[in-house]
PDB file of C-alpha atoms in Angstrom:
ATOM      1  CA  MET A 384      81.106  95.161 137.661  1.00  0.00           C
ATOM      2  CA  PRO A 385      78.996  92.270 136.238  1.00  0.00           C
ATOM      3  CA  ALA A 386      80.427  90.129 133.438  1.00  0.00           C
ATOM      4  CA  TRP A 387      78.249  91.103 130.572  1.00  0.00           C
ATOM      5  CA  LEU A 388      78.249  94.607 131.374  1.00  0.00           C
ATOM      6  CA  GLU A 389      82.479  94.551 131.184  1.00  0.00           C
ATOM      7  CA  LEU A 390      82.244  92.757 127.811  1.00  0.00           C
ATOM      8  CA  ALA A 391      79.161  95.326 126.390  1.00  0.00           C
ATOM      9  CA  LEU A 392      82.061  98.381 127.304  1.00  0.00           C
ATOM     10  CA  ARG A 393      84.585  96.675 125.520  1.00  0.00           C
ATOM     11  CA  VAL A 394      83.076  95.832 122.530  1.00  0.00           C
ATOM     12  CA  VAL A 395      81.703  99.279 122.535  1.00  0.00           C
ATOM     13  CA  CYS A 396      85.472 100.079 122.725  1.00  0.00           C
ATOM     14  CA  VAL A 397      86.112  98.100 119.854  1.00  0.00           C
ATOM     15  CA  LEU A 398      83.613  99.202 117.213  1.00  0.00           C
ATOM     16  CA  ALA A 399      84.760 103.146 118.841  1.00  0.00           C
ATOM     17  CA  ALA A 400      88.115 102.279 117.259  1.00  0.00           C
ATOM     18  CA  PHE A 401      87.199 100.240 114.455  1.00  0.00           C
ATOM     19  CA  LEU A 402      85.157 103.533 113.259  1.00  0.00           C
ATOM     20  CA  THR A 403      87.613 106.037 114.540  1.00  0.00           C
ATOM     21  CA  LEU A 404      91.182 104.661 113.563  1.00  0.00           C
ATOM     22  CA  PRO A 405      90.446 103.813 110.034  1.00  0.00           C
ATOM     23  CA  LEU A 406      89.225 107.725 109.124  1.00  0.00           C
ATOM     24  CA  VAL A 407      92.668 109.027 111.013  1.00  0.00           C
ATOM     25  CA  VAL A 408      94.272 106.460 108.983  1.00  0.00           C
ATOM     26  CA  GLY A 409      92.607 108.133 105.600  1.00  0.00           C
ATOM     27  CA  GLN A 410      93.061 111.558 107.018  1.00  0.00           C
ATOM     28  CA  ALA A 411      96.707 111.273 107.712  1.00  0.00           C
ATOM     29  CA  GLU A 412      97.134 109.276 104.074  1.00  0.00           C
ATOM     30  CA  HIS A 413      95.553 112.746 102.694  1.00  0.00           C
ATOM     31  CA  LYS A 414      98.134 114.756 104.126  1.00  0.00           C
ATOM     32  CA  VAL A 415     100.934 112.555 103.763  1.00  0.00           C
ATOM     33  CA  MET A 416     100.387 112.252  99.843  1.00  0.00           C
ATOM     34  CA  ALA A 417      99.875 115.899  99.680  1.00  0.00           C
ATOM     35  CA  HIS A 418     103.094 116.849 100.911  1.00  0.00           C
ATOM     36  CA  MET A 419     105.008 113.906  99.280  1.00  0.00           C
ATOM     37  CA  GLN A 420     103.189 115.030  96.023  1.00  0.00           C
ATOM     38  CA  GLY A 421     102.864 118.275  96.037  1.00  0.00           C
ATOM     39  CA  ARG A 422      98.915 117.904  95.761  1.00  0.00           C
ATOM     40  CA  LEU A 423      96.963 121.307  96.574  1.00  0.00           C
ATOM     41  CA  GLY A 424      93.233 119.815  96.418  1.00  0.00           C
ATOM     42  CA  PRO A 425      93.668 117.927  99.767  1.00  0.00           C
ATOM     43  CA  MET A 426      95.704 121.230 101.829  1.00  0.00           C
ATOM     44  CA  TYR A 427      92.435 123.381 101.109  1.00  0.00           C
ATOM     45  CA  ALA A 428      89.335 121.783 102.327  1.00  0.00           C
ATOM     46  CA  GLY A 429      88.051 123.339 105.198  1.00  0.00           C
ATOM     47  CA  ALA A 430      90.858 126.254 105.086  1.00  0.00           C
ATOM     48  CA  PHE A 431      93.561 125.545 107.717  1.00  0.00           C
ATOM     49  CA  HIS A 432      95.567 122.866 106.287  1.00  0.00           C
ATOM     50  CA  GLY A 433      92.451 120.902 104.720  1.00  0.00           C
ATOM     51  CA  TRP A 434      91.146 119.738 107.902  1.00  0.00           C
ATOM     52  CA  ALA A 435      87.400 119.310 106.519  1.00  0.00           C
ATOM     53  CA  GLN A 436      89.007 116.663 103.467  1.00  0.00           C
ATOM     54  CA  LEU A 437      87.775 113.722 105.117  1.00  0.00           C
ATOM     55  CA  ILE A 438      83.937 115.295 105.870  1.00  0.00           C
ATOM     56  CA  ALA A 439      83.656 116.536 102.216  1.00  0.00           C
ATOM     57  CA  ASP A 440      84.655 112.625 101.013  1.00  0.00           C
ATOM     58  CA  GLY A 441      82.246 111.745 103.302  1.00  0.00           C
ATOM     59  CA  VAL A 442      79.511 113.999 101.828  1.00  0.00           C
ATOM     60  CA  LYS A 443      80.431 112.938  98.054  1.00  0.00           C
ATOM     61  CA  PHE A 444      80.150 109.239  98.636  1.00  0.00           C
ATOM     62  CA  VAL A 445      76.723 110.097 100.616  1.00  0.00           C
ATOM     63  CA  GLN A 446      75.199 112.266  97.628  1.00  0.00           C
ATOM     64  CA  LYS A 447      76.586 109.896  95.133  1.00  0.00           C
ATOM     65  CA  GLU A 448      73.671 107.530  93.428  1.00  0.00           C
ATOM     66  CA  ASP A 449      73.642 104.109  94.708  1.00  0.00           C
ATOM     67  CA  VAL A 450      73.428 102.000  91.244  1.00  0.00           C
ATOM     68  CA  THR A 451      73.154  98.152  91.346  1.00  0.00           C
ATOM     69  CA  PRO A 452      74.037  96.594  87.614  1.00  0.00           C
ATOM     70  CA  ASP A 453      70.819  95.023  86.064  1.00  0.00           C
ATOM     71  CA  GLY A 454      73.017  91.956  85.537  1.00  0.00           C
ATOM     72  CA  ALA A 455      74.441  91.351  88.797  1.00  0.00           C
ATOM     73  CA  ASP A 456      73.267  89.239  90.997  1.00  0.00           C
ATOM     74  CA  ARG A 457      71.590  91.776  93.306  1.00  0.00           C
ATOM     75  CA  PRO A 458      71.801  90.137  97.095  1.00  0.00           C
ATOM     76  CA  VAL A 459      75.618  89.015  96.368  1.00  0.00           C
ATOM     77  CA  PHE A 460      76.708  92.229  94.911  1.00  0.00           C
ATOM     78  CA  ARG A 461      75.275  94.092  97.846  1.00  0.00           C
ATOM     79  CA  LEU A 462      76.618  91.764 100.821  1.00  0.00           C
ATOM     80  CA  ALA A 463      79.856  92.352  99.467  1.00  0.00           C
ATOM     81  CA  PRO A 464      80.822  95.384 101.208  1.00  0.00           C
ATOM     82  CA  VAL A 465      79.759  93.940 104.326  1.00  0.00           C
ATOM     83  CA  ILE A 466      81.846  90.946 103.861  1.00  0.00           C
ATOM     84  CA  ALA A 467      84.966  92.925 103.295  1.00  0.00           C
ATOM     85  CA  LEU A 468      84.061  94.861 106.652  1.00  0.00           C
ATOM     86  CA  LEU A 469      83.551  92.020 109.097  1.00  0.00           C
ATOM     87  CA  PRO A 470      86.849  90.022 109.292  1.00  0.00           C
ATOM     88  CA  TYR A 471      88.600  93.005 110.387  1.00  0.00           C
ATOM     89  CA  LEU A 472      86.049  93.865 112.859  1.00  0.00           C
ATOM     90  CA  LEU A 473      86.252  90.419 114.497  1.00  0.00           C
ATOM     91  CA  ALA A 474      90.282  90.936 114.073  1.00  0.00           C
ATOM     92  CA  LEU A 475      90.157  94.042 116.151  1.00  0.00           C
ATOM     93  CA  LEU A 476      88.368  92.014 118.757  1.00  0.00           C
ATOM     94  CA  VAL A 477      91.498  90.002 120.173  1.00  0.00           C
ATOM     95  CA  ILE A 478      94.100  92.684 119.329  1.00  0.00           C
ATOM     96  CA  PRO A 479      95.572  93.585 122.754  1.00  0.00           C
ATOM     97  CA  LEU A 480      96.482  97.717 123.465  1.00  0.00           C
ATOM     98  CA  GLY A 481      98.091  97.302 126.325  1.00  0.00           C
ATOM     99  CA  PRO A 482      98.892  95.231 129.829  1.00  0.00           C
ATOM    100  CA  HIS A 483      96.732  94.039 132.178  1.00  0.00           C
ATOM    101  CA  GLY A 484      93.519  93.013 129.969  1.00  0.00           C
ATOM    102  CA  LEU A 485      93.566  95.556 127.665  1.00  0.00           C
ATOM    103  CA  VAL A 486      91.979  93.709 124.721  1.00  0.00           C
ATOM    104  CA  ALA A 487      88.276  93.344 124.053  1.00  0.00           C
ATOM    105  CA  GLN A 488      88.313  89.261 123.656  1.00  0.00           C
ATOM    106  CA  PRO A 489      91.409  87.551 125.563  1.00  0.00           C
ATOM    107  CA  LEU A 490      92.353  83.879 123.681  1.00  0.00           C
ATOM    108  CA  ASP A 491      94.426  81.646 123.682  1.00  0.00           C
ATOM    109  CA  VAL A 492      95.067  81.147 120.414  1.00  0.00           C
ATOM    110  CA  GLY A 493      94.171  84.965 119.087  1.00  0.00           C
ATOM    111  CA  LEU A 494      97.242  84.350 116.202  1.00  0.00           C
ATOM    112  CA  PHE A 495      95.221  81.623 114.874  1.00  0.00           C
ATOM    113  CA  PHE A 496      91.659  83.036 115.202  1.00  0.00           C
ATOM    114  CA  VAL A 497      93.018  86.435 113.236  1.00  0.00           C
ATOM    115  CA  LEU A 498      94.916  84.864 110.647  1.00  0.00           C
ATOM    116  CA  ALA A 499      92.346  82.783 109.833  1.00  0.00           C
ATOM    117  CA  VAL A 500      89.529  85.677 109.933  1.00  0.00           C
ATOM    118  CA  VAL A 501      91.248  88.032 107.650  1.00  0.00           C
ATOM    119  CA  GLY A 502      91.448  84.998 105.443  1.00  0.00           C
ATOM    120  CA  ILE A 503      88.141  85.761 105.026  1.00  0.00           C
ATOM    121  CA  GLY A 504      88.681  88.851 102.687  1.00  0.00           C
ATOM    122  CA  VAL A 505      89.532  87.157  99.359  1.00  0.00           C
ATOM    123  CA  VAL A 506      85.889  85.844  99.928  1.00  0.00           C
ATOM    124  CA  ALA A 507      84.222  89.392  99.438  1.00  0.00           C
ATOM    125  CA  VAL A 508      86.630  90.342  96.808  1.00  0.00           C
ATOM    126  CA  LEU A 509      85.448  87.151  94.565  1.00  0.00           C
ATOM    127  CA  MET A 510      81.628  87.627  95.872  1.00  0.00           C
ATOM    128  CA  SER A 511      82.166  91.653  94.060  1.00  0.00           C
ATOM    129  CA  ALA A 512      83.533  90.200  91.103  1.00  0.00           C
ATOM    130  CA  TRP A 513      81.211  88.000  89.984  1.00  0.00           C
ATOM    131  CA  ALA A 514      77.859  89.780  91.273  1.00  0.00           C
ATOM    132  CA  SER A 515      78.857  92.643  89.083  1.00  0.00           C
ATOM    133  CA  ALA A 516      78.134  90.616  85.769  1.00  0.00           C
ATOM    134  CA  ASN A 517      81.387  93.108  84.604  1.00  0.00           C
ATOM    135  CA  LYS A 518      84.522  91.499  82.795  1.00  0.00           C
ATOM    136  CA  TYR A 519      86.647  93.574  84.152  1.00  0.00           C
ATOM    137  CA  SER A 520      85.316  93.111  87.738  1.00  0.00           C
ATOM    138  CA  LEU A 521      86.128  89.477  86.908  1.00  0.00           C
ATOM    139  CA  LEU A 522      89.171  89.649  85.606  1.00  0.00           C
ATOM    140  CA  GLY A 523      90.191  91.903  88.662  1.00  0.00           C
ATOM    141  CA  GLY A 524      88.572  89.263  91.041  1.00  0.00           C
ATOM    142  CA  LEU A 525      90.869  86.240  89.448  1.00  0.00           C
ATOM    143  CA  ARG A 526      93.833  88.592  90.035  1.00  0.00           C
ATOM    144  CA  GLY A 527      92.666  89.029  93.711  1.00  0.00           C
ATOM    145  CA  ALA A 528      92.179  85.664  94.587  1.00  0.00           C
ATOM    146  CA  ALA A 529      95.285  84.660  93.004  1.00  0.00           C
ATOM    147  CA  GLN A 530      97.275  86.954  95.316  1.00  0.00           C
ATOM    148  CA  LEU A 531      95.272  86.629  98.476  1.00  0.00           C
ATOM    149  CA  LEU A 532      95.889  82.814  98.161  1.00  0.00           C
ATOM    150  CA  GLY A 533      99.648  83.201  97.363  1.00  0.00           C
ATOM    151  CA  TYR A 534     100.487  85.852  99.686  1.00  0.00           C
ATOM    152  CA  GLU A 535      98.706  83.967 102.819  1.00  0.00           C
ATOM    153  CA  LEU A 536     101.403  81.132 102.667  1.00  0.00           C
ATOM    154  CA  PRO A 537     104.313  83.679 103.517  1.00  0.00           C
ATOM    155  CA  LEU A 538     101.686  86.024 106.011  1.00  0.00           C
ATOM    156  CA  VAL A 539     101.098  82.765 108.144  1.00  0.00           C
ATOM    157  CA  LEU A 540     104.900  81.026 108.098  1.00  0.00           C
ATOM    158  CA  ALA A 541     106.306  84.365 109.397  1.00  0.00           C
ATOM    159  CA  ALA A 542     103.596  84.775 111.675  1.00  0.00           C
ATOM    160  CA  ALA A 543     104.378  81.169 112.874  1.00  0.00           C
ATOM    161  CA  SER A 544     108.144  81.616 113.281  1.00  0.00           C
ATOM    162  CA  VAL A 545     107.113  84.518 116.434  1.00  0.00           C
ATOM    163  CA  ALA A 546     104.624  82.120 117.538  1.00  0.00           C
ATOM    164  CA  MET A 547     106.957  79.353 117.839  1.00  0.00           C
ATOM    165  CA  ALA A 548     109.483  81.981 119.501  1.00  0.00           C
ATOM    166  CA  ALA A 549     107.517  82.983 121.980  1.00  0.00           C
ATOM    167  CA  GLY A 550     105.676  79.514 122.763  1.00  0.00           C
ATOM    168  CA  THR A 551     102.492  81.070 122.731  1.00  0.00           C
ATOM    169  CA  LEU A 552      99.312  81.669 120.002  1.00  0.00           C
ATOM    170  CA  SER A 553      98.013  84.075 122.396  1.00  0.00           C
ATOM    171  CA  LEU A 554      98.738  87.907 121.072  1.00  0.00           C
ATOM    172  CA  PRO A 555      99.196  89.225 125.071  1.00  0.00           C
ATOM    173  CA  GLY A 556     101.565  86.202 125.666  1.00  0.00           C
ATOM    174  CA  ILE A 557     103.758  87.024 122.483  1.00  0.00           C
ATOM    175  CA  VAL A 558     103.837  91.048 123.321  1.00  0.00           C
ATOM    176  CA  GLU A 559     104.905  89.851 126.880  1.00  0.00           C
ATOM    177  CA  ALA A 560     107.635  86.520 125.639  1.00  0.00           C
ATOM    178  CA  TRP A 561     109.049  89.620 123.513  1.00  0.00           C
ATOM    179  CA  ARG A 562     112.163  91.164 123.849  1.00  0.00           C
ATOM    180  CA  PRO A 563     114.178  93.550 121.865  1.00  0.00           C
ATOM    181  CA  TRP A 564     117.213  91.698 120.696  1.00  0.00           C
ATOM    182  CA  TRP A 565     113.942  89.530 118.476  1.00  0.00           C
ATOM    183  CA  LEU A 566     114.249  93.123 116.112  1.00  0.00           C
ATOM    184  CA  LEU A 567     117.683  91.304 114.808  1.00  0.00           C
ATOM    185  CA  TRP A 568     116.772  87.393 114.714  1.00  0.00           C
ATOM    186  CA  GLN A 569     112.913  88.246 113.907  1.00  0.00           C
ATOM    187  CA  ALA A 570     114.055  90.933 111.032  1.00  0.00           C
ATOM    188  CA  PRO A 571     113.377  88.232 107.833  1.00  0.00           C
ATOM    189  CA  ALA A 572     109.751  87.295 109.275  1.00  0.00           C
ATOM    190  CA  LEU A 573     109.261  90.945 109.966  1.00  0.00           C
ATOM    191  CA  VAL A 574     109.905  91.879 106.241  1.00  0.00           C
ATOM    192  CA  VAL A 575     108.301  88.740 104.708  1.00  0.00           C
ATOM    193  CA  PHE A 576     104.608  89.612 107.209  1.00  0.00           C
ATOM    194  CA  PHE A 577     104.968  93.339 106.375  1.00  0.00           C
ATOM    195  CA  VAL A 578     105.029  92.832 102.711  1.00  0.00           C
ATOM    196  CA  ALA A 579     102.767  89.663 102.844  1.00  0.00           C
ATOM    197  CA  GLY A 580     100.521  92.111 104.907  1.00  0.00           C
ATOM    198  CA  LEU A 581     100.196  94.831 102.225  1.00  0.00           C
ATOM    199  CA  ALA A 582      99.508  92.439  99.055  1.00  0.00           C
ATOM    200  CA  GLU A 583      96.585  90.969 101.838  1.00  0.00           C
ATOM    201  CA  ILE A 584      94.990  94.314 102.034  1.00  0.00           C
ATOM    202  CA  ARG A 585      95.696  95.092  98.060  1.00  0.00           C
ATOM    203  CA  ARG A 586      97.407  98.410  99.098  1.00  0.00           C
ATOM    204  CA  PRO A 587      99.847  99.866  96.398  1.00  0.00           C
ATOM    205  CA  PRO A 588     101.907  98.567  94.932  1.00  0.00           C
ATOM    206  CA  PHE A 589      99.764  95.124  95.517  1.00  0.00           C
ATOM    207  CA  ASP A 590      96.577  96.959  93.396  1.00  0.00           C
ATOM    208  CA  MET A 591      96.976  94.406  90.492  1.00  0.00           C
ATOM    209  CA  PRO A 592      93.311  93.378  91.265  1.00  0.00           C
ATOM    210  CA  ILE A 593      92.093  97.428  90.972  1.00  0.00           C
ATOM    211  CA  ALA A 594      94.587  98.412  88.325  1.00  0.00           C
ATOM    212  CA  ASP A 595      92.648 101.170  87.090  1.00  0.00           C
ATOM    213  CA  SER A 596      95.206 101.521  83.762  1.00  0.00           C
ATOM    214  CA  GLU A 597      93.990  98.395  82.885  1.00  0.00           C
ATOM    215  CA  LEU A 598      90.348  97.428  84.591  1.00  0.00           C
ATOM    216  CA  VAL A 599      89.002 100.157  85.234  1.00  0.00           C
ATOM    217  CA  PHE A 600      89.022  99.481  88.922  1.00  0.00           C
ATOM    218  CA  GLY A 601      88.689  96.176  89.033  1.00  0.00           C
ATOM    219  CA  TYR A 602      86.431  94.205  91.032  1.00  0.00           C
ATOM    220  CA  LEU A 603      85.223  97.881  92.412  1.00  0.00           C
ATOM    221  CA  THR A 604      84.008  98.732  89.119  1.00  0.00           C
ATOM    222  CA  GLU A 605      80.309  98.817  89.464  1.00  0.00           C
ATOM    223  CA  TYR A 606      80.089 100.286  93.298  1.00  0.00           C
ATOM    224  CA  THR A 607      78.901 103.501  93.478  1.00  0.00           C
ATOM    225  CA  GLY A 608      78.123 105.279  96.549  1.00  0.00           C
ATOM    226  CA  LEU A 609      78.236 104.266 100.244  1.00  0.00           C
ATOM    227  CA  ARG A 610      78.687 100.800  99.117  1.00  0.00           C
ATOM    228  CA  PHE A 611      81.918 102.027  97.548  1.00  0.00           C
ATOM    229  CA  ALA A 612      82.943 103.934 100.539  1.00  0.00           C
ATOM    230  CA  PHE A 613      82.918 100.629 102.714  1.00  0.00           C
ATOM    231  CA  PHE A 614      85.081  99.236 100.781  1.00  0.00           C
ATOM    232  CA  LEU A 615      87.182 101.993 101.144  1.00  0.00           C
ATOM    233  CA  LEU A 616      87.106 102.174 104.913  1.00  0.00           C
ATOM    234  CA  ALA A 617      87.803  98.157 104.571  1.00  0.00           C
ATOM    235  CA  GLU A 618      90.954  99.019 103.383  1.00  0.00           C
ATOM    236  CA  TYR A 619      92.136 101.353 105.599  1.00  0.00           C
ATOM    237  CA  VAL A 620      90.904  99.426 108.243  1.00  0.00           C
ATOM    238  CA  GLY A 621      92.709  96.720 106.882  1.00  0.00           C
ATOM    239  CA  ILE A 622      95.855  99.083 107.568  1.00  0.00           C
ATOM    240  CA  VAL A 623      95.060  99.488 111.229  1.00  0.00           C
ATOM    241  CA  VAL A 624      94.668  95.539 111.307  1.00  0.00           C
ATOM    242  CA  ILE A 625      98.109  95.012 109.556  1.00  0.00           C
ATOM    243  CA  ALA A 626      99.961  97.484 111.130  1.00  0.00           C
ATOM    244  CA  ALA A 627      98.447  96.219 114.612  1.00  0.00           C
ATOM    245  CA  LEU A 628      99.816  92.797 113.826  1.00  0.00           C
ATOM    246  CA  THR A 629     103.014  94.123 113.024  1.00  0.00           C
ATOM    247  CA  THR A 630     103.642  96.490 116.453  1.00  0.00           C
ATOM    248  CA  VAL A 631     102.133  93.240 118.288  1.00  0.00           C
ATOM    249  CA  LEU A 632     104.133  90.456 116.792  1.00  0.00           C
ATOM    250  CA  PHE A 633     107.208  92.364 115.699  1.00  0.00           C
ATOM    251  CA  LEU A 634     107.493  95.474 117.641  1.00  0.00           C
ATOM    252  CA  GLY A 635     106.644  94.389 121.334  1.00  0.00           C
ATOM    253  CA  GLY A 636     103.389  95.791 121.679  1.00  0.00           C
ATOM    254  CA  TRP A 637     102.886  98.194 124.384  1.00  0.00           C
ATOM    255  CA  ARG A 638     106.160  97.685 125.423  1.00  0.00           C
ATOM    256  CA  GLY A 639     108.380 101.158 125.663  1.00  0.00           C
ATOM    257  CA  PRO A 640     111.824 102.520 126.102  1.00  0.00           C
ATOM    258  CA  PHE A 641     110.999 102.969 129.724  1.00  0.00           C
ATOM    259  CA  GLY A 642     109.290  99.825 130.595  1.00  0.00           C
ATOM    260  CA  ASP A 643     106.399 102.009 132.213  1.00  0.00           C
ATOM    261  CA  ASP A 644     102.950  99.389 131.371  1.00  0.00           C
ATOM    262  CA  TYR A 645     100.764 101.931 131.933  1.00  0.00           C
ATOM    263  CA  LEU A 646     101.649 103.886 129.018  1.00  0.00           C
ATOM    264  CA  GLY A 647     101.344 100.837 127.208  1.00  0.00           C
ATOM    265  CA  TRP A 648      98.064 101.885 125.487  1.00  0.00           C
ATOM    266  CA  LEU A 649      99.980 104.939 123.589  1.00  0.00           C
ATOM    267  CA  TRP A 650     103.511 102.715 122.775  1.00  0.00           C
ATOM    268  CA  THR A 651     100.706 100.406 120.750  1.00  0.00           C
ATOM    269  CA  LEU A 652      99.323 103.351 119.050  1.00  0.00           C
ATOM    270  CA  LEU A 653     102.411 105.485 118.580  1.00  0.00           C
ATOM    271  CA  LYS A 654     103.561 102.259 117.074  1.00  0.00           C
ATOM    272  CA  LEU A 655     100.655 101.530 115.030  1.00  0.00           C
ATOM    273  CA  PHE A 656     100.604 104.923 113.383  1.00  0.00           C
ATOM    274  CA  ALA A 657     104.450 104.803 112.543  1.00  0.00           C
ATOM    275  CA  VAL A 658     103.582 101.642 110.385  1.00  0.00           C
ATOM    276  CA  ALA A 659     100.648 103.197 109.153  1.00  0.00           C
ATOM    277  CA  PHE A 660     102.747 105.590 107.679  1.00  0.00           C
ATOM    278  CA  VAL A 661     105.184 103.161 106.189  1.00  0.00           C
ATOM    279  CA  ILE A 662     102.325 101.613 103.993  1.00  0.00           C
ATOM    280  CA  ILE A 663     101.052 104.960 102.965  1.00  0.00           C
ATOM    281  CA  TRP A 664     104.924 105.618 101.821  1.00  0.00           C
ATOM    282  CA  PHE A 665     105.085 102.580  99.839  1.00  0.00           C
ATOM    283  CA  ARG A 666     101.665 104.341  97.732  1.00  0.00           C
ATOM    284  CA  VAL A 667     103.776 107.098  97.156  1.00  0.00           C
ATOM    285  CA  SER A 668     106.961 105.546  96.321  1.00  0.00           C
ATOM    286  CA  TYR A 669     106.838 102.458  94.424  1.00  0.00           C
ATOM    287  CA  PRO A 670     105.403 101.710  91.170  1.00  0.00           C
ATOM    288  CA  ARG A 671     102.570  98.946  90.793  1.00  0.00           C
ATOM    289  CA  LEU A 672     104.199  95.684  89.786  1.00  0.00           C
ATOM    290  CA  ARG A 673     103.240  93.428  87.534  1.00  0.00           C
ATOM    291  CA  GLU A 674     101.170  90.365  88.282  1.00  0.00           C
ATOM    292  CA  ASP A 675     104.283  88.272  87.245  1.00  0.00           C
ATOM    293  CA  GLN A 676     106.243  90.358  89.656  1.00  0.00           C
ATOM    294  CA  LEU A 677     104.022  89.832  91.993  1.00  0.00           C
ATOM    295  CA  GLN A 678     104.006  86.107  92.081  1.00  0.00           C
ATOM    296  CA  ARG A 679     107.398  86.035  91.712  1.00  0.00           C
ATOM    297  CA  LEU A 680     107.946  88.153  94.629  1.00  0.00           C
ATOM    298  CA  CYS A 681     105.373  85.805  96.914  1.00  0.00           C
ATOM    299  CA  TRP A 682     107.130  82.230  95.337  1.00  0.00           C
ATOM    300  CA  LEU A 683     110.558  83.116  94.818  1.00  0.00           C
ATOM    301  CA  VAL A 684     111.512  85.167  97.454  1.00  0.00           C
ATOM    302  CA  LEU A 685     109.401  85.712 100.491  1.00  0.00           C
ATOM    303  CA  VAL A 686     107.833  81.965 100.894  1.00  0.00           C
ATOM    304  CA  PRO A 687     111.679  80.887 100.842  1.00  0.00           C
ATOM    305  CA  LEU A 688     112.883  83.365 103.348  1.00  0.00           C
ATOM    306  CA  SER A 689     110.052  82.601 105.845  1.00  0.00           C
ATOM    307  CA  LEU A 690     110.761  78.596 105.461  1.00  0.00           C
ATOM    308  CA  GLY A 691     114.320  79.887 106.170  1.00  0.00           C
ATOM    309  CA  GLN A 692     113.249  82.005 109.103  1.00  0.00           C
ATOM    310  CA  LEU A 693     111.371  79.502 110.469  1.00  0.00           C
ATOM    311  CA  VAL A 694     114.007  76.699 110.342  1.00  0.00           C
ATOM    312  CA  LEU A 695     116.447  79.463 112.288  1.00  0.00           C
ATOM    313  CA  THR A 696     113.299  80.059 115.079  1.00  0.00           C
ATOM    314  CA  ALA A 697     113.332  76.264 115.053  1.00  0.00           C
ATOM    315  CA  ALA A 698     117.129  75.611 115.839  1.00  0.00           C
ATOM    316  CA  VAL A 699     117.173  78.964 118.339  1.00  0.00           C
ATOM    317  CA  ARG A 700     114.476  77.673 120.291  1.00  0.00           C
ATOM    318  CA  ILE A 701     116.175  74.000 120.244  1.00  0.00           C
ATOM    319  CA  ALA A 702     119.374  75.580 121.713  1.00  0.00           C
ATOM    320  CA  LEU A 703     118.167  77.781 124.315  1.00  0.00           C
TER     321      LEU A 703
END
């Protein structure tokens, strides 16, 4: 097969995953929250178990009027949803689904690339906040910037611990170096990475930038129609990316209990959706953190814990 055709097929597959997996996660969130909170609406759309809820949401967003505030910076306002989506699409290009090259673009520095592009999300938050010409949006954007910049540090430190243990920045290389006993000695890094990842994608209980009881809807207040839907899609793609990274870095990626690499892609997806379920469960179960609680958790708990894990990993590597 020509190299250009193989690359094109890989990109098409990533685009299909980019458009499909977030919708599956969104549908799962409707159902999980309906069961956990006794919600009736999501269980009735389309009759059997509310199968058409996602379609109903799509039709609703398409029908809404696309409004741009008079005082807004129109080019920046309209570009912000695209900037919110783009980093996650690039991240999916280098996350391996299975062994034997089952990844769109393998990179020797894949972990560094993913962490770098995911960090661009703060730009979309600031763009939407500033361009909206709305005080609530601006306050939400400033909260978002403080949160994302703070939690980026423990996220990177936790990922660096795994990279140090594996001796490589390649995501497939980390999966190949992974061993089941890593679940014990890398458990603190797993907790730090997962919690910081939730904060990075601004999921409850880390949703202070869009606190509806205080800021209407924060930096998303002035967005309507499909642009608002793009921001929601970015949130669900963020869930997929954080769940996939957690799977690859800490849960063995495509490695299953039976050592069958041919079903590696299936194990990766099962672990990914299991982590996504935990993310949804956190939304249902925990109240929103106050701003002081959110920053205290970052700087007084997660950062020291990730630094301690980094020292432990260095000591184990030297000893071995």
